[in-house]
Amino acid sequence: GAVVSQHPSWVICKSGTSVKIECRSLDFQATTMFWYRQFPKQSLMLMATSNEGSKATYEQGVEKDKFLINHASLTLSTLTVTSAHPEDSSFYICSARDRQGAGQPQHFGDGTRLSIL
Amino acid sequence: KNEVEQSPQNLTAQEGEFITINCSYSVGISALHWLQQHPGGGIVSLFMLSSGKKKHGRLIATINIQEKHSSLHITASHPRDSAVYICAVGRETSGSRLTFGEGTQLTVNP
């Protein structure tokens, strides 16, 4: 089946550091990738939708300059948390789909646990 | 009121029991997804359905579009089924975005 690889799976870094998370579709081309954030005991919250070759669409309340998304190829999207602070500590997870439309399945990565000291 | 509501929030069962998790939604949908999130955080897509019923191994998912309700059933539950099960809907008007329920924490004891 379709596989999405997310890297790294776990990051601990100091406040003020920028952290890049990669999301790769391994055996399909992903025209659309989604980035989610999940706090403990809560459900996933969509941060942004990225479409290959165009700017990401951010959800209300998500700072575009804080969470930089790049989807330069059909198999790779990256999320960069710039100047991270402790409140950015969370579980970040991506998903990808290879065709347009809400009726198509999303394939999820294993997530990245980010801890900012 | 959330657009997607799941019940129960927490469920504890003994190995071998038949389990049902329910999902109700209040918006028009193009598809409903059942997801499984393991303790480490990784998410697996179990089912995507827009009508009727689907079965995969010991898992069965049903949906009633008129009643805006879906159920996920697990037959002969096993401790390895312990996970958070999440219902998510693809809304007719929101393109590719999914709206998620809060999840059901299932614990199956041996």
JSON list of C-alpha atoms in Angstrom, two decimals:
[
{"chain": "A", "resi": 1, "resn": "GLY", "atom": "CA", "xyz": [0.00, 0.00, 0.00]},
{"chain": "A", "resi": 2, "resn": "ALA", "atom": "CA", "xyz": [0.87, 3.66, -0.14]},
{"chain": "A", "resi": 3, "resn": "VAL", "atom": "CA", "xyz": [3.60, 4.67, 2.29]},
{"chain": "A", "resi": 4, "resn": "VAL", "atom": "CA", "xyz": [4.35, 8.08, 3.72]},
{"chain": "A", "resi": 5, "resn": "SER", "atom": "CA", "xyz": [7.68, 8.53, 5.47]},
{"chain": "A", "resi": 6, "resn": "GLN", "atom": "CA", "xyz": [8.12, 11.32, 7.99]},
{"chain": "A", "resi": 7, "resn": "HIS", "atom": "CA", "xyz": [11.47, 12.36, 9.36]},
{"chain": "A", "resi": 8, "resn": "PRO", "atom": "CA", "xyz": [12.67, 12.88, 12.01]},
{"chain": "A", "resi": 9, "resn": "SER", "atom": "CA", "xyz": [10.41, 10.97, 14.35]},
{"chain": "A", "resi": 10, "resn": "TRP", "atom": "CA", "xyz": [11.66, 12.79, 17.44]},
{"chain": "A", "resi": 11, "resn": "VAL", "atom": "CA", "xyz": [13.39, 16.11, 17.96]},
{"chain": "A", "resi": 12, "resn": "ILE", "atom": "CA", "xyz": [14.59, 17.87, 21.09]},
{"chain": "A", "resi": 13, "resn": "CYS", "atom": "CA", "xyz": [16.14, 21.28, 20.63]},
{"chain": "A", "resi": 14, "resn": "LYS", "atom": "CA", "xyz": [16.73, 24.59, 22.32]},
{"chain": "A", "resi": 15, "resn": "SER", "atom": "CA", "xyz": [14.40, 27.53, 22.19]},
{"chain": "A", "resi": 16, "resn": "GLY", "atom": "CA", "xyz": [15.12, 29.77, 19.20]},
{"chain": "A", "resi": 17, "resn": "THR", "atom": "CA", "xyz": [16.19, 26.92, 16.94]},
{"chain": "A", "resi": 18, "resn": "SER", "atom": "CA", "xyz": [14.51, 26.28, 13.61]},
{"chain": "A", "resi": 19, "resn": "VAL", "atom": "CA", "xyz": [13.42, 22.71, 12.99]},
{"chain": "A", "resi": 20, "resn": "LYS", "atom": "CA", "xyz": [12.67, 21.12, 9.64]},
{"chain": "A", "resi": 21, "resn": "ILE", "atom": "CA", "xyz": [10.36, 18.12, 9.30]},
{"chain": "A", "resi": 22, "resn": "GLU", "atom": "CA", "xyz": [10.16, 16.15, 6.06]},
{"chain": "A", "resi": 23, "resn": "CYS", "atom": "CA", "xyz": [7.22, 14.24, 4.67]},
{"chain": "A", "resi": 24, "resn": "ARG", "atom": "CA", "xyz": [7.82, 11.93, 1.72]},
{"chain": "A", "resi": 25, "resn": "SER", "atom": "CA", "xyz": [5.48, 9.80, -0.31]},
{"chain": "A", "resi": 26, "resn": "LEU", "atom": "CA", "xyz": [7.52, 6.71, -1.11]},
{"chain": "A", "resi": 27, "resn": "ASP", "atom": "CA", "xyz": [5.53, 4.91, -3.76]},
{"chain": "A", "resi": 28, "resn": "PHE", "atom": "CA", "xyz": [3.11, 7.46, -5.14]},
{"chain": "A", "resi": 29, "resn": "GLN", "atom": "CA", "xyz": [3.07, 11.06, -6.24]},
{"chain": "A", "resi": 30, "resn": "ALA", "atom": "CA", "xyz": [1.32, 13.33, -3.80]},
{"chain": "A", "resi": 31, "resn": "THR", "atom": "CA", "xyz": [-0.36, 16.32, -5.35]},
{"chain": "A", "resi": 32, "resn": "THR", "atom": "CA", "xyz": [-1.61, 17.37, -1.93]},
{"chain": "A", "resi": 33, "resn": "MET", "atom": "CA", "xyz": [-0.05, 17.02, 1.51]},
{"chain": "A", "resi": 34, "resn": "PHE", "atom": "CA", "xyz": [-1.50, 18.04, 4.83]},
{"chain": "A", "resi": 35, "resn": "TRP", "atom": "CA", "xyz": [0.25, 19.07, 8.02]},
{"chain": "A", "resi": 36, "resn": "TYR", "atom": "CA", "xyz": [-1.43, 18.46, 11.36]},
{"chain": "A", "resi": 37, "resn": "ARG", "atom": "CA", "xyz": [-0.62, 19.24, 14.93]},
{"chain": "A", "resi": 38, "resn": "GLN", "atom": "CA", "xyz": [-1.80, 17.20, 17.88]},
{"chain": "A", "resi": 39, "resn": "PHE", "atom": "CA", "xyz": [-1.61, 18.07, 21.55]},
{"chain": "A", "resi": 40, "resn": "PRO", "atom": "CA", "xyz": [-1.83, 15.31, 24.19]},
{"chain": "A", "resi": 41, "resn": "LYS", "atom": "CA", "xyz": [-5.26, 13.74, 24.49]},
{"chain": "A", "resi": 42, "resn": "GLN", "atom": "CA", "xyz": [-6.61, 15.92, 21.69]},
{"chain": "A", "resi": 43, "resn": "SER", "atom": "CA", "xyz": [-7.53, 15.27, 18.12]},
{"chain": "A", "resi": 44, "resn": "LEU", "atom": "CA", "xyz": [-5.58, 16.31, 15.07]},
{"chain": "A", "resi": 45, "resn": "MET", "atom": "CA", "xyz": [-5.74, 19.94, 14.07]},
{"chain": "A", "resi": 46, "resn": "LEU", "atom": "CA", "xyz": [-5.08, 20.82, 10.45]},
{"chain": "A", "resi": 47, "resn": "MET", "atom": "CA", "xyz": [-2.40, 23.46, 10.17]},
{"chain": "A", "resi": 48, "resn": "ALA", "atom": "CA", "xyz": [-2.05, 23.80, 6.43]},
{"chain": "A", "resi": 49, "resn": "THR", "atom": "CA", "xyz": [-2.64, 22.19, 3.08]},
{"chain": "A", "resi": 50, "resn": "SER", "atom": "CA", "xyz": [0.20, 22.16, 0.63]},
{"chain": "A", "resi": 51, "resn": "ASN", "atom": "CA", "xyz": [-0.19, 21.59, -3.08]},
{"chain": "A", "resi": 52, "resn": "GLU", "atom": "CA", "xyz": [2.78, 20.75, -5.23]},
{"chain": "A", "resi": 53, "resn": "GLY", "atom": "CA", "xyz": [4.19, 23.80, -6.97]},
{"chain": "A", "resi": 54, "resn": "SER", "atom": "CA", "xyz": [2.01, 26.36, -5.23]},
{"chain": "A", "resi": 55, "resn": "LYS", "atom": "CA", "xyz": [1.80, 28.16, -1.93]},
{"chain": "A", "resi": 56, "resn": "ALA", "atom": "CA", "xyz": [0.38, 26.38, 1.06]},
{"chain": "A", "resi": 57, "resn": "THR", "atom": "CA", "xyz": [-3.06, 27.24, 2.38]},
{"chain": "A", "resi": 58, "resn": "TYR", "atom": "CA", "xyz": [-2.92, 27.89, 6.10]},
{"chain": "A", "resi": 59, "resn": "GLU", "atom": "CA", "xyz": [-5.75, 27.42, 8.54]},
{"chain": "A", "resi": 60, "resn": "GLN", "atom": "CA", "xyz": [-6.98, 30.34, 10.55]},
{"chain": "A", "resi": 61, "resn": "GLY", "atom": "CA", "xyz": [-4.73, 31.11, 13.46]},
{"chain": "A", "resi": 62, "resn": "VAL", "atom": "CA", "xyz": [-1.66, 29.38, 12.03]},
{"chain": "A", "resi": 63, "resn": "GLU", "atom": "CA", "xyz": [1.20, 31.79, 11.41]},
{"chain": "A", "resi": 64, "resn": "LYS", "atom": "CA", "xyz": [2.64, 31.33, 7.94]},
{"chain": "A", "resi": 65, "resn": "ASP", "atom": "CA", "xyz": [5.94, 32.96, 8.87]},
{"chain": "A", "resi": 66, "resn": "LYS", "atom": "CA", "xyz": [6.28, 30.67, 11.86]},
{"chain": "A", "resi": 67, "resn": "PHE", "atom": "CA", "xyz": [5.44, 27.43, 10.09]},
{"chain": "A", "resi": 68, "resn": "LEU", "atom": "CA", "xyz": [7.03, 27.48, 6.66]},
{"chain": "A", "resi": 69, "resn": "ILE", "atom": "CA", "xyz": [5.80, 24.84, 4.25]},
{"chain": "A", "resi": 70, "resn": "ASN", "atom": "CA", "xyz": [7.48, 23.90, 1.01]},
{"chain": "A", "resi": 71, "resn": "HIS", "atom": "CA", "xyz": [6.11, 21.33, -1.44]},
{"chain": "A", "resi": 72, "resn": "ALA", "atom": "CA", "xyz": [8.63, 21.56, -4.22]},
{"chain": "A", "resi": 73, "resn": "SER", "atom": "CA", "xyz": [8.14, 18.09, -5.66]},
{"chain": "A", "resi": 74, "resn": "LEU", "atom": "CA", "xyz": [5.39, 15.50, -5.95]},
{"chain": "A", "resi": 75, "resn": "THR", "atom": "CA", "xyz": [7.05, 13.33, -3.30]},
{"chain": "A", "resi": 76, "resn": "LEU", "atom": "CA", "xyz": [8.30, 15.78, -0.69]},
{"chain": "A", "resi": 77, "resn": "SER", "atom": "CA", "xyz": [6.82, 18.44, 1.53]},
{"chain": "A", "resi": 78, "resn": "THR", "atom": "CA", "xyz": [8.69, 20.08, 4.39]},
{"chain": "A", "resi": 79, "resn": "LEU", "atom": "CA", "xyz": [7.48, 21.95, 7.46]},
{"chain": "A", "resi": 80, "resn": "THR", "atom": "CA", "xyz": [9.95, 24.28, 9.11]},
{"chain": "A", "resi": 81, "resn": "VAL", "atom": "CA", "xyz": [9.15, 25.56, 12.58]},
{"chain": "A", "resi": 82, "resn": "THR", "atom": "CA", "xyz": [11.10, 28.78, 12.75]},
{"chain": "A", "resi": 83, "resn": "SER", "atom": "CA", "xyz": [12.51, 30.16, 16.00]},
{"chain": "A", "resi": 84, "resn": "ALA", "atom": "CA", "xyz": [10.79, 27.44, 17.95]},
{"chain": "A", "resi": 85, "resn": "HIS", "atom": "CA", "xyz": [9.63, 28.07, 21.49]},
{"chain": "A", "resi": 86, "resn": "PRO", "atom": "CA", "xyz": [8.39, 25.70, 24.21]},
{"chain": "A", "resi": 87, "resn": "GLU", "atom": "CA", "xyz": [4.77, 26.35, 23.24]},
{"chain": "A", "resi": 88, "resn": "ASP", "atom": "CA", "xyz": [5.55, 24.86, 19.82]},
{"chain": "A", "resi": 89, "resn": "SER", "atom": "CA", "xyz": [6.25, 21.52, 21.49]},
{"chain": "A", "resi": 90, "resn": "SER", "atom": "CA", "xyz": [3.74, 19.12, 20.04]},
{"chain": "A", "resi": 91, "resn": "PHE", "atom": "CA", "xyz": [3.23, 16.10, 17.81]},
{"chain": "A", "resi": 92, "resn": "TYR", "atom": "CA", "xyz": [3.31, 17.02, 14.13]},
{"chain": "A", "resi": 93, "resn": "ILE", "atom": "CA", "xyz": [2.01, 14.60, 11.54]},
{"chain": "A", "resi": 94, "resn": "CYS", "atom": "CA", "xyz": [1.66, 14.79, 7.79]},
{"chain": "A", "resi": 95, "resn": "SER", "atom": "CA", "xyz": [-0.56, 13.03, 5.35]},
{"chain": "A", "resi": 96, "resn": "ALA", "atom": "CA", "xyz": [-0.58, 12.77, 1.60]},
{"chain": "A", "resi": 97, "resn": "ARG", "atom": "CA", "xyz": [-2.98, 11.91, -1.18]},
{"chain": "A", "resi": 98, "resn": "ASP", "atom": "CA", "xyz": [-2.27, 11.29, -4.81]},
{"chain": "A", "resi": 99, "resn": "ARG", "atom": "CA", "xyz": [-5.49, 12.57, -6.31]},
{"chain": "A", "resi": 100, "resn": "GLN", "atom": "CA", "xyz": [-7.69, 15.57, -5.72]},
{"chain": "A", "resi": 101, "resn": "GLY", "atom": "CA", "xyz": [-10.90, 15.39, -3.76]},
{"chain": "A", "resi": 102, "resn": "ALA", "atom": "CA", "xyz": [-12.03, 14.61, -0.25]},
{"chain": "A", "resi": 103, "resn": "GLY", "atom": "CA", "xyz": [-13.18, 11.21, -1.46]},
{"chain": "A", "resi": 104, "resn": "GLN", "atom": "CA", "xyz": [-9.65, 9.92, -1.86]},
{"chain": "A", "resi": 105, "resn": "PRO", "atom": "CA", "xyz": [-7.77, 8.27, 1.01]},
{"chain": "A", "resi": 106, "resn": "GLN", "atom": "CA", "xyz": [-5.10, 10.11, 2.93]},
{"chain": "A", "resi": 107, "resn": "HIS", "atom": "CA", "xyz": [-1.96, 8.22, 3.87]},
{"chain": "A", "resi": 108, "resn": "PHE", "atom": "CA", "xyz": [-0.36, 9.31, 7.12]},
{"chain": "A", "resi": 109, "resn": "GLY", "atom": "CA", "xyz": [3.23, 9.52, 8.25]},
{"chain": "A", "resi": 110, "resn": "ASP", "atom": "CA", "xyz": [4.31, 8.26, 11.67]},
{"chain": "A", "resi": 111, "resn": "GLY", "atom": "CA", "xyz": [4.59, 11.77, 13.06]},
{"chain": "A", "resi": 112, "resn": "THR", "atom": "CA", "xyz": [7.31, 13.88, 14.62]},
{"chain": "A", "resi": 113, "resn": "ARG", "atom": "CA", "xyz": [7.41, 14.54, 18.33]},
{"chain": "A", "resi": 114, "resn": "LEU", "atom": "CA", "xyz": [8.92, 17.99, 18.84]},
{"chain": "A", "resi": 115, "resn": "SER", "atom": "CA", "xyz": [10.15, 19.10, 22.25]},
{"chain": "A", "resi": 116, "resn": "ILE", "atom": "CA", "xyz": [11.54, 22.60, 22.67]},
{"chain": "A", "resi": 117, "resn": "LEU", "atom": "CA", "xyz": [13.54, 23.22, 25.82]},
{"chain": "B", "resi": 1, "resn": "LYS", "atom": "CA", "xyz": [-21.40, 21.04, 19.30]},
{"chain": "B", "resi": 2, "resn": "ASN", "atom": "CA", "xyz": [-18.63, 19.40, 17.30]},
{"chain": "B", "resi": 3, "resn": "GLU", "atom": "CA", "xyz": [-19.37, 18.55, 13.70]},
{"chain": "B", "resi": 4, "resn": "VAL", "atom": "CA", "xyz": [-18.04, 15.03, 14.28]},
{"chain": "B", "resi": 5, "resn": "GLU", "atom": "CA", "xyz": [-18.79, 13.31, 17.55]},
{"chain": "B", "resi": 6, "resn": "GLN", "atom": "CA", "xyz": [-17.60, 9.93, 18.69]},
{"chain": "B", "resi": 7, "resn": "SER", "atom": "CA", "xyz": [-18.73, 7.68, 21.48]},
{"chain": "B", "resi": 8, "resn": "PRO", "atom": "CA", "xyz": [-17.58, 6.39, 23.77]},
{"chain": "B", "resi": 9, "resn": "GLN", "atom": "CA", "xyz": [-14.51, 8.49, 24.55]},
{"chain": "B", "resi": 10, "resn": "ASN", "atom": "CA", "xyz": [-12.91, 5.60, 26.41]},
{"chain": "B", "resi": 11, "resn": "LEU", "atom": "CA", "xyz": [-13.63, 1.92, 26.14]},
{"chain": "B", "resi": 12, "resn": "THR", "atom": "CA", "xyz": [-12.14, -0.99, 28.06]},
{"chain": "B", "resi": 13, "resn": "ALA", "atom": "CA", "xyz": [-12.85, -4.53, 26.98]},
{"chain": "B", "resi": 14, "resn": "GLN", "atom": "CA", "xyz": [-11.74, -8.05, 27.69]},
{"chain": "B", "resi": 15, "resn": "GLU", "atom": "CA", "xyz": [-9.98, -10.01, 25.00]},
{"chain": "B", "resi": 16, "resn": "GLY", "atom": "CA", "xyz": [-12.47, -11.67, 22.71]},
{"chain": "B", "resi": 17, "resn": "GLU", "atom": "CA", "xyz": [-15.26, -9.17, 23.19]},
{"chain": "B", "resi": 18, "resn": "PHE", "atom": "CA", "xyz": [-17.16, -7.58, 20.32]},
{"chain": "B", "resi": 19, "resn": "ILE", "atom": "CA", "xyz": [-16.53, -3.83, 20.24]},
{"chain": "B", "resi": 20, "resn": "THR", "atom": "CA", "xyz": [-18.51, -1.01, 18.70]},
{"chain": "B", "resi": 21, "resn": "ILE", "atom": "CA", "xyz": [-17.41, 2.59, 18.33]},
{"chain": "B", "resi": 22, "resn": "ASN", "atom": "CA", "xyz": [-19.89, 5.14, 17.06]},
{"chain": "B", "resi": 23, "resn": "CYS", "atom": "CA", "xyz": [-19.52, 8.30, 15.03]},
{"chain": "B", "resi": 24, "resn": "SER", "atom": "CA", "xyz": [-22.16, 10.91, 14.29]},
{"chain": "B", "resi": 25, "resn": "TYR", "atom": "CA", "xyz": [-21.70, 13.92, 12.06]},
{"chain": "B", "resi": 26, "resn": "SER", "atom": "CA", "xyz": [-23.77, 16.96, 11.28]},
{"chain": "B", "resi": 27, "resn": "VAL", "atom": "CA", "xyz": [-22.47, 18.10, 7.90]},
{"chain": "B", "resi": 28, "resn": "GLY", "atom": "CA", "xyz": [-22.77, 16.87, 4.35]},
{"chain": "B", "resi": 29, "resn": "ILE", "atom": "CA", "xyz": [-19.90, 14.57, 3.56]},
{"chain": "B", "resi": 30, "resn": "SER", "atom": "CA", "xyz": [-18.24, 13.06, 0.54]},
{"chain": "B", "resi": 31, "resn": "ALA", "atom": "CA", "xyz": [-16.61, 10.26, 2.55]},
{"chain": "B", "resi": 32, "resn": "LEU", "atom": "CA", "xyz": [-16.06, 9.06, 6.09]},
{"chain": "B", "resi": 33, "resn": "HIS", "atom": "CA", "xyz": [-12.75, 7.70, 7.31]},
{"chain": "B", "resi": 34, "resn": "TRP", "atom": "CA", "xyz": [-11.88, 5.48, 10.24]},
{"chain": "B", "resi": 35, "resn": "LEU", "atom": "CA", "xyz": [-8.31, 5.85, 11.44]},
{"chain": "B", "resi": 36, "resn": "GLN", "atom": "CA", "xyz": [-6.28, 3.99, 14.04]},
{"chain": "B", "resi": 37, "resn": "GLN", "atom": "CA", "xyz": [-3.62, 5.85, 16.02]},
{"chain": "B", "resi": 38, "resn": "HIS", "atom": "CA", "xyz": [-1.08, 3.70, 17.81]},
{"chain": "B", "resi": 39, "resn": "PRO", "atom": "CA", "xyz": [0.48, 4.68, 21.16]},
{"chain": "B", "resi": 40, "resn": "GLY", "atom": "CA", "xyz": [3.58, 5.92, 19.34]},
{"chain": "B", "resi": 41, "resn": "GLY", "atom": "CA", "xyz": [1.45, 8.34, 17.37]},
{"chain": "B", "resi": 42, "resn": "GLY", "atom": "CA", "xyz": [1.48, 6.79, 13.91]},
{"chain": "B", "resi": 43, "resn": "ILE", "atom": "CA", "xyz": [-1.86, 6.74, 12.11]},
{"chain": "B", "resi": 44, "resn": "VAL", "atom": "CA", "xyz": [-3.20, 3.99, 9.90]},
{"chain": "B", "resi": 45, "resn": "SER", "atom": "CA", "xyz": [-6.17, 4.48, 7.63]},
{"chain": "B", "resi": 46, "resn": "LEU", "atom": "CA", "xyz": [-8.58, 1.61, 8.27]},
{"chain": "B", "resi": 47, "resn": "PHE", "atom": "CA", "xyz": [-11.54, 2.44, 6.07]},
{"chain": "B", "resi": 48, "resn": "MET", "atom": "CA", "xyz": [-12.87, 5.07, 3.77]},
{"chain": "B", "resi": 49, "resn": "LEU", "atom": "CA", "xyz": [-16.53, 4.72, 2.97]},
{"chain": "B", "resi": 50, "resn": "SER", "atom": "CA", "xyz": [-19.36, 6.73, 1.54]},
{"chain": "B", "resi": 51, "resn": "SER", "atom": "CA", "xyz": [-22.15, 4.14, 1.75]},
{"chain": "B", "resi": 52, "resn": "GLY", "atom": "CA", "xyz": [-22.96, 0.69, 3.04]},
{"chain": "B", "resi": 53, "resn": "LYS", "atom": "CA", "xyz": [-20.47, -1.51, 4.76]},
{"chain": "B", "resi": 54, "resn": "LYS", "atom": "CA", "xyz": [-16.85, -2.56, 4.45]},
{"chain": "B", "resi": 55, "resn": "LYS", "atom": "CA", "xyz": [-15.01, -5.43, 6.10]},
{"chain": "B", "resi": 56, "resn": "HIS", "atom": "CA", "xyz": [-11.32, -6.06, 6.55]},
{"chain": "B", "resi": 57, "resn": "GLY", "atom": "CA", "xyz": [-10.33, -9.01, 8.70]},
{"chain": "B", "resi": 58, "resn": "ARG", "atom": "CA", "xyz": [-11.91, -8.55, 12.13]},
{"chain": "B", "resi": 59, "resn": "LEU", "atom": "CA", "xyz": [-12.89, -4.96, 11.41]},
{"chain": "B", "resi": 60, "resn": "ILE", "atom": "CA", "xyz": [-16.23, -3.88, 10.00]},
{"chain": "B", "resi": 61, "resn": "ALA", "atom": "CA", "xyz": [-17.31, -0.33, 9.22]},
{"chain": "B", "resi": 62, "resn": "THR", "atom": "CA", "xyz": [-20.84, 0.72, 8.39]},
{"chain": "B", "resi": 63, "resn": "ILE", "atom": "CA", "xyz": [-22.35, 4.03, 7.45]},
{"chain": "B", "resi": 64, "resn": "ASN", "atom": "CA", "xyz": [-25.92, 5.29, 7.29]},
{"chain": "B", "resi": 65, "resn": "ILE", "atom": "CA", "xyz": [-25.95, 8.44, 5.19]},
{"chain": "B", "resi": 66, "resn": "GLN", "atom": "CA", "xyz": [-29.56, 9.32, 6.01]},
{"chain": "B", "resi": 67, "resn": "GLU", "atom": "CA", "xyz": [-28.92, 9.14, 9.75]},
{"chain": "B", "resi": 68, "resn": "LYS", "atom": "CA", "xyz": [-25.41, 10.64, 9.44]},
{"chain": "B", "resi": 69, "resn": "HIS", "atom": "CA", "xyz": [-23.98, 7.88, 11.53]},
{"chain": "B", "resi": 70, "resn": "SER", "atom": "CA", "xyz": [-21.18, 5.36, 11.22]},
{"chain": "B", "resi": 71, "resn": "SER", "atom": "CA", "xyz": [-20.00, 2.50, 13.37]},
{"chain": "B", "resi": 72, "resn": "LEU", "atom": "CA", "xyz": [-16.72, 0.67, 13.62]},
{"chain": "B", "resi": 73, "resn": "HIS", "atom": "CA", "xyz": [-16.94, -2.89, 14.91]},
{"chain": "B", "resi": 74, "resn": "ILE", "atom": "CA", "xyz": [-14.11, -5.12, 16.05]},
{"chain": "B", "resi": 75, "resn": "THR", "atom": "CA", "xyz": [-14.87, -8.81, 16.39]},
{"chain": "B", "resi": 76, "resn": "ALA", "atom": "CA", "xyz": [-12.87, -11.10, 18.68]},
{"chain": "B", "resi": 77, "resn": "SER", "atom": "CA", "xyz": [-10.91, -8.17, 20.10]},
{"chain": "B", "resi": 78, "resn": "HIS", "atom": "CA", "xyz": [-7.27, -8.62, 21.01]},
{"chain": "B", "resi": 79, "resn": "PRO", "atom": "CA", "xyz": [-4.87, -6.59, 23.17]},
{"chain": "B", "resi": 80, "resn": "ARG", "atom": "CA", "xyz": [-3.06, -5.49, 20.02]},
{"chain": "B", "resi": 81, "resn": "ASP", "atom": "CA", "xyz": [-6.26, -3.68, 19.00]},
{"chain": "B", "resi": 82, "resn": "SER", "atom": "CA", "xyz": [-5.62, -1.23, 21.84]},
{"chain": "B", "resi": 83, "resn": "ALA", "atom": "CA", "xyz": [-5.28, 2.18, 20.22]},
{"chain": "B", "resi": 84, "resn": "VAL", "atom": "CA", "xyz": [-7.15, 5.41, 19.60]},
{"chain": "B", "resi": 85, "resn": "TYR", "atom": "CA", "xyz": [-9.75, 5.11, 16.88]},
{"chain": "B", "resi": 86, "resn": "ILE", "atom": "CA", "xyz": [-10.60, 8.31, 15.06]},
{"chain": "B", "resi": 87, "resn": "CYS", "atom": "CA", "xyz": [-13.55, 9.09, 12.84]},
{"chain": "B", "resi": 88, "resn": "ALA", "atom": "CA", "xyz": [-12.95, 11.77, 10.21]},
{"chain": "B", "resi": 89, "resn": "VAL", "atom": "CA", "xyz": [-15.18, 13.15, 7.48]},
{"chain": "B", "resi": 90, "resn": "GLY", "atom": "CA", "xyz": [-14.37, 14.71, 4.18]},
{"chain": "B", "resi": 91, "resn": "ARG", "atom": "CA", "xyz": [-16.89, 17.52, 3.84]},
{"chain": "B", "resi": 92, "resn": "GLU", "atom": "CA", "xyz": [-18.63, 18.20, 0.58]},
{"chain": "B", "resi": 93, "resn": "THR", "atom": "CA", "xyz": [-17.77, 21.88, 0.73]},
{"chain": "B", "resi": 94, "resn": "SER", "atom": "CA", "xyz": [-14.22, 21.84, 2.01]},
{"chain": "B", "resi": 95, "resn": "GLY", "atom": "CA", "xyz": [-12.37, 20.14, -0.79]},
{"chain": "B", "resi": 96, "resn": "SER", "atom": "CA", "xyz": [-9.64, 17.90, 0.53]},
{"chain": "B", "resi": 97, "resn": "ARG", "atom": "CA", "xyz": [-9.83, 18.80, 4.20]},
{"chain": "B", "resi": 98, "resn": "LEU", "atom": "CA", "xyz": [-10.88, 16.32, 6.86]},
{"chain": "B", "resi": 99, "resn": "THR", "atom": "CA", "xyz": [-12.80, 17.12, 10.01]},
{"chain": "B", "resi": 100, "resn": "PHE", "atom": "CA", "xyz": [-11.85, 14.85, 12.90]},
{"chain": "B", "resi": 101, "resn": "GLY", "atom": "CA", "xyz": [-13.69, 13.44, 15.85]},
{"chain": "B", "resi": 102, "resn": "GLU", "atom": "CA", "xyz": [-12.03, 13.47, 19.24]},
{"chain": "B", "resi": 103, "resn": "GLY", "atom": "CA", "xyz": [-11.14, 9.81, 19.11]},
{"chain": "B", "resi": 104, "resn": "THR", "atom": "CA", "xyz": [-12.00, 6.76, 21.17]},
{"chain": "B", "resi": 105, "resn": "GLN", "atom": "CA", "xyz": [-9.32, 5.28, 23.39]},
{"chain": "B", "resi": 106, "resn": "LEU", "atom": "CA", "xyz": [-9.74, 1.50, 23.28]},
{"chain": "B", "resi": 107, "resn": "THR", "atom": "CA", "xyz": [-7.98, -0.74, 25.75]},
{"chain": "B", "resi": 108, "resn": "VAL", "atom": "CA", "xyz": [-8.32, -4.49, 25.38]},
{"chain": "B", "resi": 109, "resn": "ASN", "atom": "CA", "xyz": [-7.15, -6.46, 28.38]},
{"chain": "B", "resi": 110, "resn": "PRO", "atom": "CA", "xyz": [-5.88, -10.03, 28.10]}
]
